[in-house]
Coordinates of C-alpha atoms in Angstrom, one line a residue:
Chain A
X15 CA 0.0 0.0 0.0
X16 CA 2.8 2.4 0.9
X17 CA 4.4 1.7 -2.5
X18 CA 1.6 3.9 -3.9
X19 CA 3.5 7.0 -3.1
X20 CA 6.4 6.1 -5.5
X21 CA 3.9 6.3 -8.4
X22 CA 4.0 10.1 -8.9
X23 CA 7.7 9.7 -9.6
X24 CA 7.8 6.4 -11.4
X25 CA 4.9 7.0 -13.8
X26 CA 6.1 10.2 -15.4
X27 CA 9.6 8.7 -15.6
X28 CA 8.2 5.8 -17.5
X29 CA 6.1 8.1 -19.6
X30 CA 9.2 10.1 -20.5
X31 CA 11.0 7.0 -21.7
X32 CA 7.9 5.7 -23.7
X33 CA 7.4 9.0 -25.6
X34 CA 11.1 9.2 -26.4
X35 CA 10.7 6.2 -28.6
X36 CA 7.8 7.7 -30.5
X37 CA 9.2 11.2 -31.1
X38 CA 9.2 10.9 -34.9
X39 CA 5.6 9.9 -35.2
X40 CA 3.9 13.2 -34.2
X41 CA 0.2 12.4 -34.1
X42 CA 1.0 9.3 -32.1
X43 CA 3.3 10.9 -29.6
X44 CA 0.8 13.6 -28.9
X45 CA -2.0 11.2 -28.3
X46 CA 0.2 9.0 -26.1
X47 CA 1.6 11.9 -24.1
X48 CA -1.9 13.3 -23.5
X49 CA -3.2 9.9 -22.4
X50 CA -0.2 9.3 -20.1
X51 CA -0.6 12.8 -18.5
X52 CA -4.3 12.2 -17.8
X53 CA -3.5 8.7 -16.3
X54 CA -0.9 10.4 -14.1
X55 CA -3.4 13.0 -12.9
X56 CA -5.9 10.3 -12.0
X57 CA -3.3 8.2 -10.1
X58 CA -2.1 11.3 -8.2
X59 CA -5.7 12.2 -7.5
X60 CA -6.3 8.7 -6.1
X61 CA -3.2 9.1 -3.9
X62 CA -4.4 12.4 -2.7
X63 CA -7.7 10.8 -1.7
X64 CA -5.9 8.0 0.1
X65 CA -3.7 10.5 2.1
X66 CA -6.8 12.6 2.8
X67 CA -8.6 9.5 4.2
X68 CA -5.8 7.6 6.0
X69 CA -3.1 10.1 6.7
X70 CA 0.6 10.4 5.6
X71 CA 2.0 7.6 3.5
X72 CA 5.6 6.8 4.2
X73 CA 7.6 4.5 1.9
X74 CA 10.9 3.1 3.2
X75 CA 12.6 2.1 -0.1
X76 CA 14.3 -1.3 0.0
X77 CA 12.9 -2.0 3.4
X78 CA 15.6 0.1 5.1
X79 CA 14.4 1.7 8.4
X80 CA 13.7 5.4 8.4
X81 CA 16.9 7.2 9.4
X82 CA 19.1 4.8 7.4
X83 CA 17.5 4.3 4.0
X84 CA 16.0 6.7 1.5
X85 CA 12.4 7.5 2.3
X86 CA 9.5 9.0 0.5
X87 CA 7.0 10.9 2.5
X88 CA 3.6 11.6 1.1
X89 CA 1.9 14.0 3.5
X90 CA -1.0 16.3 2.7
X91 CA 1.1 19.2 1.6
X92 CA 3.4 17.2 -0.7
X93 CA 0.6 15.2 -2.3
X94 CA -1.6 18.2 -2.8
X95 CA 1.2 20.0 -4.6
X96 CA 2.0 17.0 -6.7
X97 CA -1.6 16.8 -7.7
X98 CA -1.7 20.5 -8.6
X99 CA 1.5 19.9 -10.6
X100 CA -0.2 17.2 -12.6
X101 CA -3.2 19.5 -13.3
X102 CA -0.8 22.0 -14.8
X103 CA 0.8 19.2 -16.7
X104 CA -2.4 18.1 -18.3
X105 CA -3.4 21.6 -19.4
X106 CA 0.1 22.2 -20.8
X107 CA 0.2 18.9 -22.7
X108 CA -3.0 19.6 -24.5
X109 CA -1.9 23.2 -25.3
X110 CA 1.6 22.0 -26.4
X111 CA 0.5 20.2 -29.5
X112 CA -0.9 23.5 -30.9
X113 CA 1.8 25.9 -29.7
X114 CA 5.0 24.0 -30.5
X115 CA 6.6 23.9 -33.9
X116 CA 7.1 20.6 -35.6
X117 CA 10.8 20.9 -35.0
X118 CA 10.4 21.5 -31.3
X119 CA 8.0 18.6 -31.0
X120 CA 10.3 16.1 -32.7
X121 CA 13.2 17.1 -30.5
X122 CA 11.9 15.3 -27.5
X123 CA 9.7 18.0 -26.0
X124 CA 7.4 15.4 -24.4
X125 CA 10.3 13.4 -22.8
X126 CA 11.8 16.6 -21.2
X127 CA 8.3 17.5 -20.2
X128 CA 7.6 14.3 -18.3
X129 CA 11.1 14.3 -16.8
X130 CA 10.4 17.8 -15.5
X131 CA 7.2 16.5 -13.9
X132 CA 9.2 13.6 -12.4
X133 CA 11.7 16.0 -10.8
X134 CA 9.0 18.3 -9.5
X135 CA 6.9 15.5 -7.9
X136 CA 10.0 13.9 -6.6
X137 CA 11.1 17.1 -4.9
X138 CA 7.7 17.4 -3.2
X139 CA 7.6 13.8 -2.0
X140 CA 11.1 13.0 -0.9
X141 CA 11.9 12.9 2.8
X142 CA 15.7 13.0 2.4
X143 CA 17.7 16.2 1.9
X144 CA 20.2 14.7 -0.5
X145 CA 17.5 13.3 -2.6
X146 CA 15.9 16.7 -2.7
X147 CA 19.2 17.8 -4.3
X148 CA 19.0 14.9 -6.8
X149 CA 15.4 15.7 -7.7
X150 CA 16.3 19.4 -8.1
X151 CA 19.0 18.3 -10.6
X152 CA 16.5 16.0 -12.4
X153 CA 14.1 18.9 -12.9
X154 CA 16.9 21.3 -13.7
X155 CA 18.3 19.0 -16.3
X156 CA 14.9 18.7 -17.9
X157 CA 14.5 22.5 -17.8
X158 CA 17.8 23.0 -19.5
X159 CA 16.6 20.8 -22.3
X160 CA 13.3 22.7 -22.5
X161 CA 14.7 26.2 -22.4
X162 CA 17.0 25.7 -25.4
X163 CA 14.3 23.9 -27.4
X164 CA 13.8 26.0 -30.5
X165 CA 17.4 27.1 -30.9
X166 CA 16.7 30.8 -31.1
X167 CA 19.4 33.5 -30.7
X168 CA 17.9 35.0 -27.5
X169 CA 17.1 31.6 -26.2
X170 CA 20.7 30.4 -26.4
X171 CA 21.9 33.6 -24.9
X172 CA 19.6 33.5 -21.9
X173 CA 19.7 29.8 -21.3
X174 CA 23.5 30.1 -20.8
X175 CA 22.9 32.4 -17.9
X176 CA 20.1 30.3 -16.6
X177 CA 22.2 27.1 -16.6
X178 CA 25.2 28.9 -15.0
X179 CA 23.2 30.4 -12.1
X180 CA 21.6 27.0 -11.4
X181 CA 24.9 25.1 -11.5
X182 CA 26.3 27.6 -9.0
X183 CA 23.4 27.3 -6.6
X184 CA 23.4 23.5 -7.0
X185 CA 27.0 23.3 -6.0
X186 CA 26.3 25.5 -3.0
X187 CA 23.4 23.1 -2.2
X188 CA 25.8 20.1 -2.1
X189 CA 28.3 22.0 0.0
X190 CA 25.5 23.0 2.5
X191 CA 24.3 19.4 2.6
X192 CA 27.9 18.4 3.5
X193 CA 28.0 21.0 6.3
X194 CA 24.7 19.8 7.6
X195 CA 25.8 16.2 7.5
X196 CA 29.0 17.0 9.4
X197 CA 27.0 18.8 12.1
X198 CA 24.0 16.5 12.6
X199 CA 25.3 13.3 11.1
X200 CA 22.2 12.4 9.1
X201 CA 20.4 13.3 5.9
X202 CA 16.9 12.2 6.7
X203 CA 14.8 15.4 7.1
X204 CA 12.8 14.1 10.0
X205 CA 15.9 12.9 11.8
X206 CA 17.7 16.2 11.1
X207 CA 14.7 18.1 12.5
X208 CA 14.8 15.9 15.7
X209 CA 18.6 16.5 16.1
X210 CA 18.3 20.2 15.5
X211 CA 15.5 20.4 18.1
X212 CA 17.6 18.5 20.6
X213 CA 20.5 21.0 20.4
X214 CA 18.0 23.9 20.2
X215 CA 19.4 25.1 16.9
X216 CA 22.8 26.6 17.8
X217 CA 24.5 29.3 15.8
X218 CA 26.2 27.1 13.3
X219 CA 22.9 25.4 12.4
X220 CA 21.3 28.8 11.8
X221 CA 24.2 29.6 9.5
X222 CA 23.5 26.4 7.6
X223 CA 19.9 27.3 7.5
X224 CA 20.6 30.6 5.9
X225 CA 22.9 29.0 3.4
X226 CA 20.2 26.6 2.4
X227 CA 17.8 29.5 2.2
X228 CA 20.2 31.2 -0.2
X229 CA 20.1 28.1 -2.4
X230 CA 16.3 27.8 -2.4
X231 CA 15.8 31.6 -2.7
X232 CA 17.8 31.5 -5.9
X233 CA 15.5 28.9 -7.3
X234 CA 12.4 30.7 -6.0
X235 CA 13.6 34.1 -7.2
X236 CA 13.4 36.0 -3.9
X237 CA 14.9 39.5 -3.7
X238 CA 17.8 40.1 -4.4
X239 CA 18.3 36.7 -6.2
X240 CA 15.6 37.2 -8.9
X241 CA 17.7 39.0 -11.6
X242 CA 18.1 35.9 -13.7
X243 CA 14.5 35.0 -13.9
X244 CA 12.5 37.4 -16.1
X245 CA 14.5 37.2 -19.3
X246 CA 15.2 33.5 -19.2
X247 CA 11.5 32.7 -18.4
X248 CA 10.3 34.9 -21.3
X249 CA 12.4 33.6 -24.1
X250 CA 11.3 29.9 -24.5
X251 CA 8.0 28.7 -26.1
X252 CA 4.9 29.8 -24.1
X253 CA 4.1 26.3 -22.9
X254 CA 7.6 26.0 -21.5
X255 CA 7.3 29.4 -19.8
X256 CA 4.0 28.2 -18.3
X257 CA 5.6 25.0 -16.9
X258 CA 8.6 27.0 -15.5
X259 CA 6.5 29.8 -14.1
X260 CA 3.9 27.5 -12.6
X261 CA 6.3 24.8 -11.2
X262 CA 10.0 25.7 -10.8
X263 CA 9.8 28.7 -8.5
X264 CA 7.2 26.9 -6.5
X265 CA 9.6 24.0 -5.8
X266 CA 11.9 26.6 -4.3
X267 CA 9.2 28.1 -2.2
X268 CA 8.0 24.6 -1.1
X269 CA 11.6 23.8 0.0
X270 CA 11.9 27.0 2.0
X271 CA 8.5 26.2 3.6
X272 CA 9.5 22.7 4.5
X273 CA 13.0 23.6 5.8
X274 CA 11.9 26.5 7.9
X275 CA 8.9 25.0 9.4
X276 CA 10.3 21.5 10.0
X277 CA 14.1 21.9 10.6
X278 CA 15.2 25.5 11.2
X279 CA 12.1 26.7 13.1
X280 CA 13.7 27.5 16.4
X281 CA 15.4 30.8 15.7
X282 CA 12.4 32.5 14.2
X283 CA 13.4 35.9 15.6
X284 CA 16.4 36.0 13.4
X285 CA 15.6 34.0 10.2
X286 CA 11.9 34.7 9.9
X287 CA 12.2 38.4 10.5
X288 CA 14.8 38.4 7.7
X289 CA 12.2 36.7 5.5
X290 CA 9.6 39.4 6.1
X291 CA 11.9 42.1 4.9
X292 CA 13.0 40.1 1.9
X293 CA 9.4 39.4 1.1
X294 CA 8.5 43.1 1.1
X295 CA 11.4 43.9 -1.2
X296 CA 10.6 41.0 -3.5
X297 CA 7.0 42.2 -3.9
X298 CA 8.0 45.8 -4.6
X299 CA 10.9 45.2 -6.9
X300 CA 9.0 42.5 -8.8
X301 CA 6.1 44.7 -9.5
X302 CA 8.3 47.7 -10.5
X303 CA 9.9 45.3 -13.1
X304 CA 6.5 44.4 -14.4
X305 CA 5.6 48.1 -14.9
X306 CA 8.9 48.8 -16.6
X307 CA 8.5 47.0 -19.9
X308 CA 6.2 46.8 -22.9
X309 CA 6.9 43.2 -23.7
X310 CA 3.9 41.1 -22.5
X311 CA 6.0 38.0 -21.9
X312 CA 8.4 40.0 -19.8
X313 CA 5.6 41.6 -17.9
X314 CA 4.2 38.2 -17.1
X315 CA 7.7 36.8 -16.1
X316 CA 8.2 39.8 -13.7
X317 CA 4.8 39.0 -12.2
X318 CA 6.1 35.7 -10.8
X319 CA 8.3 37.7 -8.4
X320 CA 5.7 39.5 -6.3
X321 CA 3.8 36.2 -5.9
X322 CA 6.9 34.7 -4.5
X323 CA 7.0 37.7 -2.1
X324 CA 3.5 36.9 -0.9
X325 CA 4.4 33.3 -0.1
X326 CA 7.6 34.4 1.6
X327 CA 5.5 36.8 3.7
X328 CA 3.4 33.9 5.1
X329 CA 6.6 32.0 6.0
X330 CA 8.1 35.0 7.6
X331 CA 5.1 35.9 9.8
X332 CA 5.1 32.2 10.9
X333 CA 1.7 31.7 12.5
X334 CA -0.9 29.1 11.7
X335 CA -3.0 31.5 9.7
X336 CA -0.2 32.9 7.7
X337 CA 1.3 29.4 6.9
X338 CA -2.2 28.3 5.7
X339 CA -2.2 31.5 3.6
X340 CA 1.1 30.6 2.0
X341 CA -0.2 27.1 1.2
X342 CA -3.4 28.4 -0.3
X343 CA -1.5 31.0 -2.2
X344 CA 1.0 28.4 -3.4
X345 CA -1.8 26.2 -4.9
X346 CA -3.6 29.2 -6.3
X347 CA -0.5 30.7 -7.8
X348 CA 0.6 27.4 -9.5
X349 CA -2.8 27.2 -11.3
X350 CA -3.1 30.9 -12.2
X351 CA 0.5 31.4 -13.4
X352 CA 0.1 28.3 -15.6
X353 CA -3.1 29.8 -17.1
X354 CA -1.6 33.2 -17.5
X355 CA 1.6 32.2 -19.3
X356 CA -0.6 30.1 -21.7
X357 CA -2.9 33.1 -22.2
X358 CA 0.0 35.4 -23.0
X359 CA 1.3 32.7 -25.4
X360 CA -2.0 32.8 -27.3
X361 CA -2.1 36.6 -27.3
X362 CA 1.4 36.9 -28.7
X363 CA 0.6 34.2 -31.2
X364 CA -2.5 35.9 -32.6
X365 CA -1.0 39.4 -32.5
X366 CA 2.2 38.1 -34.1
X367 CA 4.2 40.2 -31.7
X368 CA 4.9 40.4 -28.0
X369 CA 5.3 44.2 -28.0
X370 CA 2.3 45.8 -26.3
X371 CA 2.6 49.0 -28.4
X372 CA 1.9 47.1 -31.6
X373 CA -1.4 45.5 -30.4
X374 CA -4.9 46.8 -30.7
X375 CA -8.5 45.8 -30.5
X376 CA -8.0 42.0 -30.1
X377 CA -11.3 41.6 -28.3
X378 CA -13.3 42.2 -31.5
X379 CA -11.8 39.1 -33.0
X380 CA -11.2 37.0 -29.8
X381 CA -14.0 37.8 -27.3
X382 CA -13.4 34.5 -25.3
X383 CA -9.7 35.2 -25.0
X384 CA -10.3 38.7 -23.9
X385 CA -12.7 37.7 -21.1
X386 CA -10.5 34.9 -20.0
X387 CA -7.7 37.4 -19.7
X388 CA -9.9 39.7 -17.8
X389 CA -10.9 37.0 -15.3
X390 CA -7.3 35.9 -14.9
X391 CA -6.3 39.4 -14.1
X392 CA -8.9 39.7 -11.4
X393 CA -7.8 36.3 -10.0
X394 CA -4.1 37.3 -10.0
X395 CA -4.7 40.7 -8.4
X396 CA -6.9 39.1 -5.7
X397 CA -10.3 40.6 -6.3
X398 CA -13.0 38.8 -4.3
X399 CA -14.4 36.2 -4.7
X400 CA -11.5 34.7 -6.7
X401 CA -8.8 32.5 -5.2
X402 CA -6.1 35.1 -5.0
X403 CA -8.3 37.0 -2.5
X404 CA -8.6 34.1 -0.1
X405 CA -4.8 33.5 0.1
X406 CA -4.1 37.2 0.4
X407 CA -6.8 37.6 3.1
X408 CA -5.2 34.9 5.2
X409 CA -1.7 36.4 4.7
X410 CA -2.9 39.8 5.7
X411 CA -4.9 38.6 8.6
X412 CA -1.7 36.8 9.8
X413 CA 0.3 39.9 9.3
X414 CA -2.1 42.1 11.2
X415 CA -2.3 39.7 14.1
X416 CA 1.5 39.9 14.4
X417 CA 1.4 43.6 14.0
X418 CA 3.7 43.5 10.9
X419 CA 2.1 46.7 9.4
X420 CA 5.1 47.3 7.0
X421 CA 4.7 44.1 5.1
X422 CA 0.9 44.4 5.0
X423 CA 1.1 47.8 3.4
X424 CA 3.7 46.5 0.9
X425 CA 1.4 43.6 0.1
X426 CA -1.6 45.8 -0.5
X427 CA 0.3 48.3 -2.6
X428 CA 1.9 45.6 -4.7
X429 CA -1.5 43.9 -5.3
X430 CA -2.8 47.2 -6.7
X431 CA 0.2 47.6 -8.9
X432 CA -0.1 44.0 -10.2
X433 CA -3.7 44.8 -11.1
X434 CA -2.4 47.9 -12.9
X435 CA 0.3 46.1 -14.8
X436 CA -2.1 43.4 -16.1
X437 CA -5.0 45.8 -16.9
X438 CA -2.5 47.7 -19.0
X439 CA -2.2 44.7 -21.3
X440 CA -6.0 44.4 -21.3
X441 CA -6.5 48.1 -22.2
X442 CA -3.8 48.4 -24.8
X443 CA -4.1 44.9 -26.3
X444 CA -7.8 44.2 -26.2
X445 CA -9.6 47.6 -26.3
X446 CA -9.6 50.0 -29.2
X447 CA -10.7 50.2 -32.8
X448 CA -11.5 47.1 -34.7
X449 CA -8.5 46.6 -36.9
X450 CA -7.4 44.1 -39.5
X451 CA -5.9 41.0 -37.8
X452 CA -2.2 40.5 -38.4
X453 CA -2.6 36.8 -38.8
X454 CA -6.3 35.8 -39.5
X455 CA -5.2 32.3 -40.4
X456 CA -4.2 31.6 -36.8
X457 CA -7.8 31.9 -35.6
X458 CA -8.6 28.2 -35.7
X459 CA -5.4 27.2 -33.8
X460 CA -5.9 29.9 -31.2
X461 CA -9.4 28.7 -30.4
X462 CA -8.0 25.2 -29.8
X463 CA -5.3 26.7 -27.6
X464 CA -7.8 28.6 -25.5
X465 CA -9.8 25.7 -23.9
X466 CA -7.0 24.2 -21.7
X467 CA -6.7 27.7 -20.3
X468 CA -10.4 27.6 -19.6
X469 CA -9.9 24.5 -17.5
X470 CA -7.2 26.1 -15.4
X471 CA -9.2 29.3 -15.0
X472 CA -12.4 27.5 -13.9
X473 CA -10.4 25.5 -11.4
X474 CA -8.9 28.7 -10.0
X475 CA -12.4 30.3 -9.8
X476 CA -13.6 27.2 -8.1
X477 CA -10.8 27.5 -5.6
X478 CA -12.0 30.9 -4.7
X479 CA -15.8 30.5 -4.9
X480 CA -15.7 27.1 -3.2
X481 CA -13.2 28.3 -0.6
X482 CA -15.2 26.7 2.3
X483 CA -14.6 23.3 0.8
X484 CA -10.9 23.7 0.5
X485 CA -10.2 25.9 3.4
X486 CA -10.5 23.2 6.2
X487 CA -7.8 21.1 4.6
X488 CA -5.5 24.1 4.0
X489 CA -6.0 25.2 7.5
X490 CA -5.2 21.7 8.7
X491 CA -2.0 21.8 6.6
X492 CA -1.1 25.0 8.3
X493 CA -1.6 23.5 11.7
X494 CA 0.3 20.5 10.7
X495 CA 3.3 22.5 9.4
X496 CA 3.4 24.4 12.7
X497 CA 3.8 21.2 14.6
X498 CA 6.9 19.5 13.1
X499 CA 6.6 16.7 15.7
X500 CA 3.8 15.1 13.7
X501 CA 6.0 14.8 10.7
X502 CA 8.9 13.5 12.7
X503 CA 6.8 10.9 14.5
X504 CA 5.2 9.7 11.3
X505 CA 8.6 9.2 9.6
X506 CA 10.6 7.8 12.5
X507 CA 7.7 5.9 14.1
X508 CA 8.6 6.3 17.7
Chain B
X30 CA 44.7 15.7 7.0
X31 CA 41.3 17.3 7.2
X32 CA 42.8 20.8 7.5
X33 CA 44.9 20.2 4.3
X34 CA 41.8 19.0 2.5
X35 CA 39.8 22.0 3.7
X36 CA 42.5 24.4 2.5
X37 CA 42.6 22.6 -0.8
X38 CA 38.9 22.8 -1.2
X39 CA 39.1 26.5 -0.4
X40 CA 41.8 27.1 -3.1
X41 CA 39.5 25.3 -5.6
X42 CA 36.6 27.4 -4.6
X43 CA 38.7 30.6 -5.0
X44 CA 40.0 29.7 -8.4
X45 CA 36.5 28.6 -9.4
X46 CA 35.0 32.0 -8.4
X47 CA 37.8 33.8 -10.2
X48 CA 37.1 31.9 -13.4
X49 CA 33.3 32.3 -13.0
X50 CA 33.8 36.1 -13.0
X51 CA 35.6 36.1 -16.4
X52 CA 34.0 37.1 -19.6
X53 CA 35.0 34.3 -21.8
X54 CA 32.5 31.4 -21.8
X55 CA 35.1 28.6 -21.7
X56 CA 36.7 30.0 -18.6
X57 CA 33.3 30.2 -16.9
X58 CA 32.7 26.6 -17.7
X59 CA 36.1 25.6 -16.3
X60 CA 35.1 27.7 -13.2
X61 CA 31.9 25.6 -12.7
X62 CA 34.0 22.3 -13.1
X63 CA 36.4 23.5 -10.5
X64 CA 33.6 24.5 -8.2
X65 CA 32.1 21.1 -8.3
X66 CA 35.5 19.5 -7.6
X67 CA 35.8 21.8 -4.5
X68 CA 32.3 20.8 -3.4
X69 CA 33.2 17.1 -3.7
X70 CA 36.4 17.3 -1.8
X71 CA 34.5 19.2 0.8
X72 CA 31.9 16.5 1.2
X73 CA 34.7 13.9 1.6
X74 CA 36.3 16.0 4.3
X75 CA 33.1 16.4 6.2
X76 CA 32.8 12.6 6.6
X77 CA 36.1 12.6 8.4
X78 CA 39.1 11.1 6.7
X79 CA 40.4 7.8 7.9
X80 CA 42.9 5.9 5.9
X81 CA 42.9 2.2 5.3
X82 CA 39.6 1.2 6.9
X83 CA 36.9 -0.3 4.9
X84 CA 33.4 1.2 4.9
X85 CA 31.9 -1.8 6.7
X86 CA 30.1 -1.9 10.0
X87 CA 29.8 -5.3 11.6
X88 CA 30.4 -6.7 15.1
X89 CA 33.9 -6.4 16.3
X90 CA 34.8 -3.7 13.8
X91 CA 35.6 -0.6 15.8
X92 CA 37.0 1.7 13.1
X93 CA 35.3 2.1 9.8
X94 CA 35.1 4.8 7.1
X95 CA 31.7 6.5 6.7
X96 CA 30.3 5.3 3.4
X97 CA 27.7 7.9 3.1
X98 CA 29.9 10.9 1.9
X99 CA 31.4 8.6 -0.8
X100 CA 27.9 7.7 -2.0
X101 CA 27.0 11.4 -2.1
X102 CA 30.1 12.3 -4.0
X103 CA 29.5 9.5 -6.6
X104 CA 26.0 10.9 -7.3
X105 CA 27.2 14.5 -7.4
X106 CA 30.2 13.6 -9.7
X107 CA 27.8 12.0 -12.2
X108 CA 25.6 15.1 -12.1
X109 CA 28.4 17.5 -12.5
X110 CA 29.8 15.5 -15.4
X111 CA 26.5 15.7 -17.2
X112 CA 26.1 19.4 -16.5
X113 CA 29.7 20.2 -17.7
X114 CA 29.2 18.4 -21.0
X115 CA 25.8 20.1 -21.5
X116 CA 27.4 23.5 -20.8
X117 CA 30.2 22.9 -23.3
X118 CA 27.7 22.0 -26.0
X119 CA 25.4 24.9 -25.1
X120 CA 28.3 27.4 -25.0
X121 CA 29.4 26.1 -28.5
X122 CA 25.9 26.6 -29.9
X123 CA 25.4 30.0 -28.2
X124 CA 28.7 31.4 -29.4
X125 CA 28.0 30.1 -33.0
X126 CA 24.6 31.6 -33.1
X127 CA 25.4 34.9 -31.5
X128 CA 28.8 35.3 -33.1
X129 CA 30.6 35.9 -29.8
X130 CA 31.7 34.1 -26.7
X131 CA 32.1 37.2 -24.6
X132 CA 29.5 37.4 -21.9
X133 CA 29.7 41.1 -21.9
X134 CA 28.3 41.2 -25.4
X135 CA 25.6 38.6 -24.5
X136 CA 23.8 40.8 -22.0
X137 CA 20.7 41.0 -24.1
X138 CA 19.4 44.5 -23.7
X139 CA 18.1 44.3 -27.3
X140 CA 15.0 42.2 -27.2
X141 CA 13.7 40.1 -30.0

């Protein structure tokens, strides 16, 4: 029964291998990839149901006992995020067949895609810090493959920087794991947490914690480590940008959330106060970036950064309410960022340019697209009753309860500015005189590209309107994360 | 012995950072390779160096080498091999396509 939890890692891995053999037969590879992604979603959904009913699933691989062997831990948080990942994956795989060029499709897009899902699910599920590094590498390797797919001039230029920054932070990760191993003598996350708790997190452990934070913050694009993100996320194909924007930064945030609620939770005065300030700067600088450009892809890529700030804010405030807020926002942001990047992809495709100044009156030709974009903007900015609102409400409630007025003001101002930056695209791109379309022949394909976005959008609307169905579980996750002892006990079984 | 190794790892890190800050792509890649070597030596040092003892724990064996750092290094070496070769190919393509291998000229202020 506990073997079930290995499926979110094993299934996409197998799927990646299967589609690699079919890469030259395009209609077949599409059909197979779509089927496998849906199967994956169903299986993960079943695992989520099981975890919801029976509690955390722990798999000790090879039958080795918990602190000695490699373990996989499927708790509510990890499995929920893995499930959300697979929802994004399904939307992207249906969108991909329309958005990719033939050349990109035959150069193993689907294999890289499934390997990326493997890495992301693995990073969520693993209970061993070195394996976290390995799964990071798996997803990064797949992302290196995806980012250069297409062989464009700008793509090669930006991917070079993307790879270099990630290599550097990965090596720092290994070094930090070595530090941690020499201090606590174990790599199992639950066991590390227990040992850190025993010695009450002395100075050297806090230093290691900050080093780890540096590594994850680079992946998550927290201020001041976000400089590499906007350009490298805006150059690849829109479906790749959607995968990156929806999944990769969120893995970083998840790791910070896990590390600083489970392991390094005992020096909150120092570390978590730092997070609050970093969160505020992340929001403000991200949104300034989004307002600074006329390239719609770049505007969207910059909009990842304030969202990261919101999630960091919840971790920094560090109460049950704010941690639930972070979890809610994390799930919401994965879905809406996926939808948004796909939307921007369609807009750039039908307008034939990603320069905002060259667009006009798209809503006359694409009413559905326009309304989707409008709803997505409201969701992103956190207008009630959409899902962004619930997450932000929880975060701001948590902030007010702890009297962190500074961060609350920063959050509210940056929400407004996010709304402004997105509405700007709406006003300039969609409003205006009815003009000749640049590429009328693209209409058919654009309509087919729009419906996967509809699924993601309706999910995110459901997440907001039906908040009372989801809120109890999210609140429970928040409580669970604030009590690391539950995690430790479920893994070490003492 | 540990101190010598730590100093050696430090020297590797220093040269790696120096190379990473250069403008030429190939030098940067050499920098990343050196960086990973430094990290690997560092892991080995962290597991405490003991010479001539097998990594076996059984009854009656009092001294043994910790096998875990070696397993970690093995994994990490494989990964850094892969990344270095990928980087070399990527740098080749990027310099061919953009007509330069100088990172200063690859800043990308001009947007396509």
